[in-house]
mmCIF file with all atom_site columns, C-alpha atoms in Angstrom:
data_model
loop_
_atom_site.group_PDB
_atom_site.id
_atom_site.type_symbol
_atom_site.label_atom_id
_atom_site.label_alt_id
_atom_site.label_comp_id
_atom_site.label_asym_id
_atom_site.label_entity_id
_atom_site.label_seq_id
_atom_site.pdbx_PDB_ins_code
_atom_site.Cartn_x
_atom_site.Cartn_y
_atom_site.Cartn_z
_atom_site.occupancy
_atom_site.B_iso_or_equiv
_atom_site.pdbx_formal_charge
_atom_site.auth_seq_id
_atom_site.auth_comp_id
_atom_site.auth_asym_id
_atom_site.auth_atom_id
_atom_site.pdbx_PDB_model_num
ATOM 1   C CA . MET A 1 1   ? -7.876  -2.869  36.370  1.00 49.00 ? 804 MET A CA 1
ATOM 2   C CA . ALA A 1 2   ? -5.071  -5.425  36.034  1.00 54.00 ? 805 ALA A CA 1
ATOM 3   C CA . LYS A 1 3   ? -2.496  -5.140  33.285  1.00 54.00 ? 806 LYS A CA 1
ATOM 4   C CA . LYS A 1 4   ? -1.879  -8.010  30.932  1.00 56.00 ? 807 LYS A CA 1
ATOM 5   C CA . PRO A 1 5   ? 1.585   -9.572  31.172  1.00 59.00 ? 808 PRO A CA 1
ATOM 6   C CA . GLY A 1 6   ? 4.003   -8.862  28.361  1.00 58.00 ? 809 GLY A CA 1
ATOM 7   C CA . GLY A 1 7   ? 3.384   -5.129  27.994  1.00 55.00 ? 810 GLY A CA 1
ATOM 8   C CA . PRO A 1 8   ? 1.399   -3.381  25.310  1.00 61.00 ? 811 PRO A CA 1
ATOM 9   C CA . ALA A 1 9   ? 0.493   -5.531  22.339  1.00 60.00 ? 812 ALA A CA 1
ATOM 10  C CA . LYS A 1 10  ? 1.112   -4.452  18.783  1.00 63.00 ? 813 LYS A CA 1
ATOM 11  C CA . PRO A 1 11  ? -2.100  -3.030  17.294  1.00 64.00 ? 814 PRO A CA 1
ATOM 12  C CA . ALA A 1 12  ? -4.039  -5.393  15.083  1.00 76.00 ? 815 ALA A CA 1
ATOM 13  C CA . ARG A 1 13  ? -3.858  -4.666  11.374  1.00 81.00 ? 816 ARG A CA 1
ATOM 14  C CA . HIS A 1 14  ? -6.934  -5.483  9.312   1.00 84.00 ? 817 HIS A CA 1
ATOM 15  C CA . VAL A 1 15  ? -5.771  -5.325  5.678   1.00 87.00 ? 818 VAL A CA 1
ATOM 16  C CA . VAL A 1 16  ? -8.456  -4.224  3.214   1.00 87.00 ? 819 VAL A CA 1
ATOM 17  C CA . ALA A 1 17  ? -6.457  -4.140  -0.046  1.00 86.00 ? 820 ALA A CA 1
ATOM 18  C CA . THR A 1 18  ? -2.907  -4.774  -1.209  1.00 87.00 ? 821 THR A CA 1
ATOM 19  C CA . ASN A 1 19  ? -1.065  -3.780  -4.356  1.00 87.00 ? 822 ASN A CA 1
ATOM 20  C CA . ARG A 1 20  ? 0.462   -7.134  -5.322  1.00 85.00 ? 823 ARG A CA 1
ATOM 21  C CA . LYS A 1 21  ? 2.072   -5.862  -8.522  1.00 83.00 ? 824 LYS A CA 1
ATOM 22  C CA . ALA A 1 22  ? 3.942   -3.043  -6.753  1.00 81.00 ? 825 ALA A CA 1
ATOM 23  C CA . ARG A 1 23  ? 6.804   -5.199  -5.463  1.00 83.00 ? 826 ARG A CA 1
ATOM 24  C CA . HIS A 1 24  ? 7.107   -6.824  -8.894  1.00 79.00 ? 827 HIS A CA 1
ATOM 25  C CA . ASN A 1 25  ? 7.195   -3.567  -10.876 1.00 84.00 ? 828 ASN A CA 1
ATOM 26  C CA . TYR A 1 26  ? 9.173   -1.428  -8.399  1.00 85.00 ? 829 TYR A CA 1
ATOM 27  C CA . SER A 1 27  ? 12.125  -1.787  -6.082  1.00 83.00 ? 830 SER A CA 1
ATOM 28  C CA . ILE A 1 28  ? 11.023  -0.381  -2.726  1.00 87.00 ? 831 ILE A CA 1
ATOM 29  C CA . LEU A 1 29  ? 13.427  2.113   -1.149  1.00 90.00 ? 832 LEU A CA 1
ATOM 30  C CA . GLU A 1 30  ? 11.469  3.509   1.795   1.00 89.00 ? 833 GLU A CA 1
ATOM 31  C CA . VAL A 1 31  ? 8.029   2.830   3.340   1.00 91.00 ? 834 VAL A CA 1
ATOM 32  C CA . PHE A 1 32  ? 5.736   5.308   5.124   1.00 89.00 ? 835 PHE A CA 1
ATOM 33  C CA . GLU A 1 33  ? 2.511   4.823   7.064   1.00 92.00 ? 836 GLU A CA 1
ATOM 34  C CA . THR A 1 34  ? 0.102   7.618   6.189   1.00 92.00 ? 837 THR A CA 1
ATOM 35  C CA . GLY A 1 35  ? -3.385  8.597   7.170   1.00 92.00 ? 838 GLY A CA 1
ATOM 36  C CA . ILE A 1 36  ? -6.000  9.295   4.515   1.00 91.00 ? 839 ILE A CA 1
ATOM 37  C CA . VAL A 1 37  ? -8.902  11.756  4.376   1.00 90.00 ? 840 VAL A CA 1
ATOM 38  C CA . LEU A 1 38  ? -12.109 9.827   3.652   1.00 87.00 ? 841 LEU A CA 1
ATOM 39  C CA . LEU A 1 39  ? -15.850 10.393  3.634   1.00 83.00 ? 842 LEU A CA 1
ATOM 40  C CA . GLY A 1 40  ? -18.195 8.372   5.834   1.00 81.00 ? 843 GLY A CA 1
ATOM 41  C CA . THR A 1 41  ? -19.535 6.182   3.048   1.00 82.00 ? 844 THR A CA 1
ATOM 42  C CA . GLU A 1 42  ? -15.959 5.399   1.944   1.00 83.00 ? 845 GLU A CA 1
ATOM 43  C CA . VAL A 1 43  ? -15.074 4.088   5.404   1.00 85.00 ? 846 VAL A CA 1
ATOM 44  C CA . LYS A 1 44  ? -18.254 1.979   5.474   1.00 84.00 ? 847 LYS A CA 1
ATOM 45  C CA . SER A 1 45  ? -17.402 0.516   2.084   1.00 84.00 ? 848 SER A CA 1
ATOM 46  C CA . LEU A 1 46  ? -13.849 -0.252  3.308   1.00 85.00 ? 849 LEU A CA 1
ATOM 47  C CA . ARG A 1 47  ? -15.234 -2.001  6.395   1.00 86.00 ? 850 ARG A CA 1
ATOM 48  C CA . GLU A 1 48  ? -17.011 -4.348  3.977   1.00 85.00 ? 851 GLU A CA 1
ATOM 49  C CA . GLY A 1 49  ? -13.562 -5.146  2.558   1.00 83.00 ? 852 GLY A CA 1
ATOM 50  C CA . LYS A 1 50  ? -14.026 -3.490  -0.815  1.00 81.00 ? 853 LYS A CA 1
ATOM 51  C CA . ALA A 1 51  ? -11.187 -1.495  -2.412  1.00 84.00 ? 854 ALA A CA 1
ATOM 52  C CA . SER A 1 52  ? -8.680  -1.773  -5.235  1.00 85.00 ? 855 SER A CA 1
ATOM 53  C CA . LEU A 1 53  ? -5.134  -0.378  -5.392  1.00 86.00 ? 856 LEU A CA 1
ATOM 54  C CA . VAL A 1 54  ? -4.436  -1.724  -8.885  1.00 88.00 ? 857 VAL A CA 1
ATOM 55  C CA . ASP A 1 55  ? -3.864  1.576   -10.737 1.00 87.00 ? 858 ASP A CA 1
ATOM 56  C CA . ALA A 1 56  ? -3.330  3.785   -7.684  1.00 88.00 ? 859 ALA A CA 1
ATOM 57  C CA . TYR A 1 57  ? -0.398  6.167   -7.306  1.00 87.00 ? 860 TYR A CA 1
ATOM 58  C CA . ALA A 1 58  ? 0.461   9.202   -5.198  1.00 89.00 ? 861 ALA A CA 1
ATOM 59  C CA . THR A 1 59  ? 1.595   12.667  -6.264  1.00 89.00 ? 862 THR A CA 1
ATOM 60  C CA . VAL A 1 60  ? 2.889   15.725  -4.438  1.00 90.00 ? 863 VAL A CA 1
ATOM 61  C CA . ASP A 1 61  ? 1.037   18.898  -5.495  1.00 88.00 ? 864 ASP A CA 1
ATOM 62  C CA . ASP A 1 62  ? 1.513   22.293  -3.800  1.00 88.00 ? 865 ASP A CA 1
ATOM 63  C CA . GLY A 1 63  ? 3.166   20.726  -0.751  1.00 86.00 ? 866 GLY A CA 1
ATOM 64  C CA . GLU A 1 64  ? 0.413   18.143  -0.192  1.00 90.00 ? 867 GLU A CA 1
ATOM 65  C CA . VAL A 1 65  ? 0.382   14.424  -1.000  1.00 90.00 ? 868 VAL A CA 1
ATOM 66  C CA . TRP A 1 66  ? -2.609  13.111  -2.982  1.00 92.00 ? 869 TRP A CA 1
ATOM 67  C CA . LEU A 1 67  ? -3.627  9.516   -3.693  1.00 90.00 ? 870 LEU A CA 1
ATOM 68  C CA . ARG A 1 68  ? -5.060  9.110   -7.174  1.00 91.00 ? 871 ARG A CA 1
ATOM 69  C CA . ASN A 1 69  ? -6.985  6.268   -8.851  1.00 90.00 ? 872 ASN A CA 1
ATOM 70  C CA . LEU A 1 70  ? -7.755  4.408   -5.609  1.00 88.00 ? 873 LEU A CA 1
ATOM 71  C CA . HIS A 1 71  ? -11.054 2.641   -6.274  1.00 87.00 ? 874 HIS A CA 1
ATOM 72  C CA . ILE A 1 72  ? -13.448 2.434   -3.338  1.00 85.00 ? 875 ILE A CA 1
ATOM 73  C CA . PRO A 1 73  ? -16.851 1.280   -4.643  1.00 85.00 ? 876 PRO A CA 1
ATOM 74  C CA . GLU A 1 74  ? -19.980 3.130   -3.609  1.00 81.00 ? 877 GLU A CA 1
ATOM 75  C CA . TYR A 1 75  ? -21.529 2.021   -0.317  1.00 77.00 ? 878 TYR A CA 1
ATOM 76  C CA . HIS A 1 76  ? -24.558 -0.049  -1.288  1.00 74.00 ? 879 HIS A CA 1
ATOM 77  C CA . HIS A 1 77  ? -26.704 1.289   1.593   1.00 73.00 ? 880 HIS A CA 1
ATOM 78  C CA . GLY A 1 78  ? -25.715 4.871   0.757   1.00 69.00 ? 881 GLY A CA 1
ATOM 79  C CA . THR A 1 79  ? -28.121 7.439   -0.586  1.00 69.00 ? 882 THR A CA 1
ATOM 80  C CA . TRP A 1 80  ? -27.519 10.664  -2.496  1.00 71.00 ? 883 TRP A CA 1
ATOM 81  C CA . THR A 1 81  ? -24.603 11.337  -0.107  1.00 72.00 ? 884 THR A CA 1
ATOM 82  C CA . ASN A 1 82  ? -22.576 8.500   -1.634  1.00 74.00 ? 885 ASN A CA 1
ATOM 83  C CA . HIS A 1 83  ? -19.020 9.203   -2.768  1.00 72.00 ? 886 HIS A CA 1
ATOM 84  C CA . GLU A 1 84  ? -17.377 9.112   -6.189  1.00 74.00 ? 887 GLU A CA 1
ATOM 85  C CA . PRO A 1 85  ? -15.472 5.778   -6.515  1.00 75.00 ? 888 PRO A CA 1
ATOM 86  C CA . ARG A 1 86  ? -12.194 7.088   -8.026  1.00 80.00 ? 889 ARG A CA 1
ATOM 87  C CA . ARG A 1 87  ? -11.925 10.545  -6.499  1.00 84.00 ? 890 ARG A CA 1
ATOM 88  C CA . THR A 1 88  ? -8.552  12.023  -5.484  1.00 89.00 ? 891 THR A CA 1
ATOM 89  C CA . ARG A 1 89  ? -7.911  11.633  -1.746  1.00 89.00 ? 892 ARG A CA 1
ATOM 90  C CA . LYS A 1 90  ? -5.504  13.546  0.472   1.00 91.00 ? 893 LYS A CA 1
ATOM 91  C CA . LEU A 1 91  ? -2.809  11.649  2.392   1.00 91.00 ? 894 LEU A CA 1
ATOM 92  C CA . LEU A 1 92  ? -1.733  12.843  5.828   1.00 92.00 ? 895 LEU A CA 1
ATOM 93  C CA . LEU A 1 93  ? 2.017   13.118  6.450   1.00 90.00 ? 896 LEU A CA 1
ATOM 94  C CA . HIS A 1 94  ? 4.192   15.367  8.593   1.00 93.00 ? 897 HIS A CA 1
ATOM 95  C CA . ARG A 1 95  ? 5.622   18.453  6.894   1.00 93.00 ? 898 ARG A CA 1
ATOM 96  C CA . ARG A 1 96  ? 9.206   17.162  7.267   1.00 92.00 ? 899 ARG A CA 1
ATOM 97  C CA . GLN A 1 97  ? 8.266   13.893  5.593   1.00 90.00 ? 900 GLN A CA 1
ATOM 98  C CA . ILE A 1 98  ? 6.577   15.713  2.694   1.00 90.00 ? 901 ILE A CA 1
ATOM 99  C CA . ASP A 1 99  ? 9.573   18.010  2.205   1.00 90.00 ? 902 ASP A CA 1
ATOM 100 C CA . GLY A 1 100 ? 11.914  15.000  2.194   1.00 88.00 ? 903 GLY A CA 1
ATOM 101 C CA . LEU A 1 101 ? 9.719   13.221  -0.339  1.00 87.00 ? 904 LEU A CA 1
ATOM 102 C CA . ILE A 1 102 ? 9.664   16.250  -2.635  1.00 88.00 ? 905 ILE A CA 1
ATOM 103 C CA . GLY A 1 103 ? 13.465  16.376  -2.674  1.00 85.00 ? 906 GLY A CA 1
ATOM 104 C CA . LYS A 1 104 ? 13.886  12.639  -3.256  1.00 86.00 ? 907 LYS A CA 1
ATOM 105 C CA . ILE A 1 105 ? 11.280  12.475  -6.020  1.00 86.00 ? 908 ILE A CA 1
ATOM 106 C CA . ARG A 1 106 ? 12.854  15.399  -7.882  1.00 83.00 ? 909 ARG A CA 1
ATOM 107 C CA . ASP A 1 107 ? 16.449  14.176  -7.538  1.00 80.00 ? 910 ASP A CA 1
ATOM 108 C CA . GLY A 1 108 ? 16.134  10.432  -7.979  1.00 76.00 ? 911 GLY A CA 1
ATOM 109 C CA . ASN A 1 109 ? 13.362  9.970   -10.564 1.00 78.00 ? 912 ASN A CA 1
ATOM 110 C CA . LEU A 1 110 ? 11.299  8.017   -8.016  1.00 86.00 ? 913 LEU A CA 1
ATOM 111 C CA . ALA A 1 111 ? 7.582   7.277   -7.649  1.00 85.00 ? 914 ALA A CA 1
ATOM 112 C CA . LEU A 1 112 ? 5.164   7.101   -4.724  1.00 89.00 ? 915 LEU A CA 1
ATOM 113 C CA . VAL A 1 113 ? 3.318   3.776   -4.817  1.00 91.00 ? 916 VAL A CA 1
ATOM 114 C CA . PRO A 1 114 ? 0.654   2.611   -2.323  1.00 92.00 ? 917 PRO A CA 1
ATOM 115 C CA . LEU A 1 115 ? 1.400   -0.915  -1.077  1.00 91.00 ? 918 LEU A CA 1
ATOM 116 C CA . SER A 1 116 ? -1.605  -1.599  1.129   1.00 91.00 ? 919 SER A CA 1
ATOM 117 C CA . LEU A 1 117 ? -4.726  -0.094  2.658   1.00 90.00 ? 920 LEU A CA 1
ATOM 118 C CA . TYR A 1 118 ? -5.641  -1.232  6.177   1.00 91.00 ? 921 TYR A CA 1
ATOM 119 C CA . PHE A 1 119 ? -7.352  -0.419  9.468   1.00 90.00 ? 922 PHE A CA 1
ATOM 120 C CA . SER A 1 120 ? -5.112  0.272   12.457  1.00 89.00 ? 923 SER A CA 1
ATOM 121 C CA . GLU A 1 121 ? -6.830  1.030   15.763  1.00 88.00 ? 924 GLU A CA 1
ATOM 122 C CA . GLY A 1 122 ? -10.038 1.898   13.910  1.00 86.00 ? 925 GLY A CA 1
ATOM 123 C CA . LYS A 1 123 ? -8.385  4.351   11.525  1.00 88.00 ? 926 LYS A CA 1
ATOM 124 C CA . VAL A 1 124 ? -7.717  3.773   7.831   1.00 89.00 ? 927 VAL A CA 1
ATOM 125 C CA . LYS A 1 125 ? -4.015  3.868   6.956   1.00 91.00 ? 928 LYS A CA 1
ATOM 126 C CA . VAL A 1 126 ? -2.116  3.622   3.684   1.00 91.00 ? 929 VAL A CA 1
ATOM 127 C CA . GLU A 1 127 ? 1.312   2.019   3.423   1.00 91.00 ? 930 GLU A CA 1
ATOM 128 C CA . LEU A 1 128 ? 3.065   4.265   0.912   1.00 90.00 ? 931 LEU A CA 1
ATOM 129 C CA . ALA A 1 129 ? 6.410   3.379   -0.680  1.00 90.00 ? 932 ALA A CA 1
ATOM 130 C CA . LEU A 1 130 ? 9.078   5.518   -2.263  1.00 89.00 ? 933 LEU A CA 1
ATOM 131 C CA . ALA A 1 131 ? 10.044  3.297   -5.194  1.00 86.00 ? 934 ALA A CA 1
ATOM 132 C CA . ARG A 1 132 ? 12.150  3.102   -8.332  1.00 84.00 ? 935 ARG A CA 1
ATOM 133 C CA . GLY A 1 133 ? 10.736  1.365   -11.400 1.00 81.00 ? 936 GLY A CA 1
ATOM 134 C CA . LYS A 1 134 ? 12.314  -1.959  -12.380 1.00 77.00 ? 937 LYS A CA 1
ATOM 135 C CA . ARG A 1 135 ? 13.386  -2.776  -15.902 1.00 77.00 ? 938 ARG A CA 1
ATOM 136 C CA . ALA A 1 136 ? 12.375  -6.027  -17.594 1.00 77.00 ? 939 ALA A CA 1
ATOM 137 C CA . HIS A 1 137 ? 15.707  -7.769  -16.944 1.00 76.00 ? 940 HIS A CA 1
ATOM 138 C CA . ASP A 1 138 ? 15.522  -6.878  -13.231 1.00 75.00 ? 941 ASP A CA 1
ATOM 139 C CA . LYS A 1 139 ? 12.079  -8.498  -13.031 1.00 78.00 ? 942 LYS A CA 1
ATOM 140 C CA . ARG A 1 140 ? 13.395  -11.641 -14.731 1.00 86.00 ? 943 ARG A CA 1
ATOM 141 C CA . GLN A 1 141 ? 16.336  -11.831 -12.321 1.00 85.00 ? 944 GLN A CA 1
ATOM 142 C CA . ASP A 1 142 ? 13.971  -11.515 -9.344  1.00 81.00 ? 945 ASP A CA 1
ATOM 143 C CA . LEU A 1 143 ? 11.781  -14.317 -10.694 1.00 84.00 ? 946 LEU A CA 1
ATOM 144 C CA . ALA A 1 144 ? 14.818  -16.564 -11.270 1.00 87.00 ? 947 ALA A CA 1
ATOM 145 C CA . ARG A 1 145 ? 16.122  -15.859 -7.750  1.00 87.00 ? 948 ARG A CA 1
ATOM 146 C CA . ARG A 1 146 ? 12.720  -16.641 -6.226  1.00 86.00 ? 949 ARG A CA 1
ATOM 147 C CA . ASP A 1 147 ? 12.463  -19.913 -8.192  1.00 87.00 ? 950 ASP A CA 1
ATOM 148 C CA . ALA A 1 148 ? 15.950  -20.957 -7.052  1.00 90.00 ? 951 ALA A CA 1
ATOM 149 C CA . GLN A 1 149 ? 15.072  -20.238 -3.403  1.00 90.00 ? 952 GLN A CA 1
ATOM 150 C CA . ARG A 1 150 ? 11.870  -22.258 -3.755  1.00 91.00 ? 953 ARG A CA 1
ATOM 151 C CA . GLU A 1 151 ? 13.803  -25.232 -5.167  1.00 89.00 ? 954 GLU A CA 1
ATOM 152 C CA . VAL A 1 152 ? 16.321  -25.078 -2.310  1.00 89.00 ? 955 VAL A CA 1
ATOM 153 C CA . ALA A 1 153 ? 13.495  -25.008 0.240   1.00 90.00 ? 956 ALA A CA 1
ATOM 154 C CA . ARG A 1 154 ? 11.844  -28.027 -1.420  1.00 89.00 ? 957 ARG A CA 1
ATOM 155 C CA . ALA A 1 155 ? 15.103  -29.975 -1.457  1.00 88.00 ? 958 ALA A CA 1
ATOM 156 C CA . LEU A 1 156 ? 15.738  -29.228 2.212   1.00 88.00 ? 959 LEU A CA 1
ATOM 157 C CA . GLY A 1 157 ? 12.184  -30.250 3.061   1.00 88.00 ? 960 GLY A CA 1
ATOM 158 C CA . ARG A 1 158 ? 12.550  -33.550 1.212   1.00 84.00 ? 961 ARG A CA 1
ATOM 159 C CA . ARG A 1 159 ? 15.872  -34.212 2.893   1.00 83.00 ? 962 ARG A CA 1
ATOM 160 C CA . ALA A 1 160 ? 14.435  -33.463 6.344   1.00 83.00 ? 963 ALA A CA 1
ATOM 161 C CA . ARG A 1 161 ? 11.651  -36.001 5.720   1.00 83.00 ? 964 ARG A CA 1
ATOM 162 C CA . GLY A 1 162 ? 14.192  -38.596 4.625   1.00 76.00 ? 965 GLY A CA 1
ATOM 163 C CA . MET A 1 163 ? 12.960  -38.853 1.044   1.00 68.00 ? 966 MET A CA 1
ATOM 164 C CA . ASN A 1 164 ? 16.254  -38.018 -0.590  1.00 61.00 ? 967 ASN A CA 1
#
């Protein structure tokens, strides 16, 4: 079998759900890719593209990381074996990573926030962020900075087209 030129390609990422408010409400310090323990009907429901990370958060209990409030709706072809939509699900991390997270969360008053839920090489992964909550004035500064960057980009675009 012949190899494709260019070496191994980066695995395709099929994003199921994103937490759009997370980057607005938190400043992201560190990002982890974690596995998640799911039931069969949960995976089937995710393959249909149905999930919500709106109120989801992660906690560390007894040396294990748990994802709470992730909403995966029941699989519509499921029977009595269907899952509970908002059950607590275990996240899979290495022991060293969990120990590091425990120390950082205790010391720095930080939170674990899920950023996205996606398929990578057929497996469901969660992008988990170690984050610090933003205050209202920080959010306003971020919005003002983003607006200023947008205006600069528009002005450069107009100038490049010869309109200004």
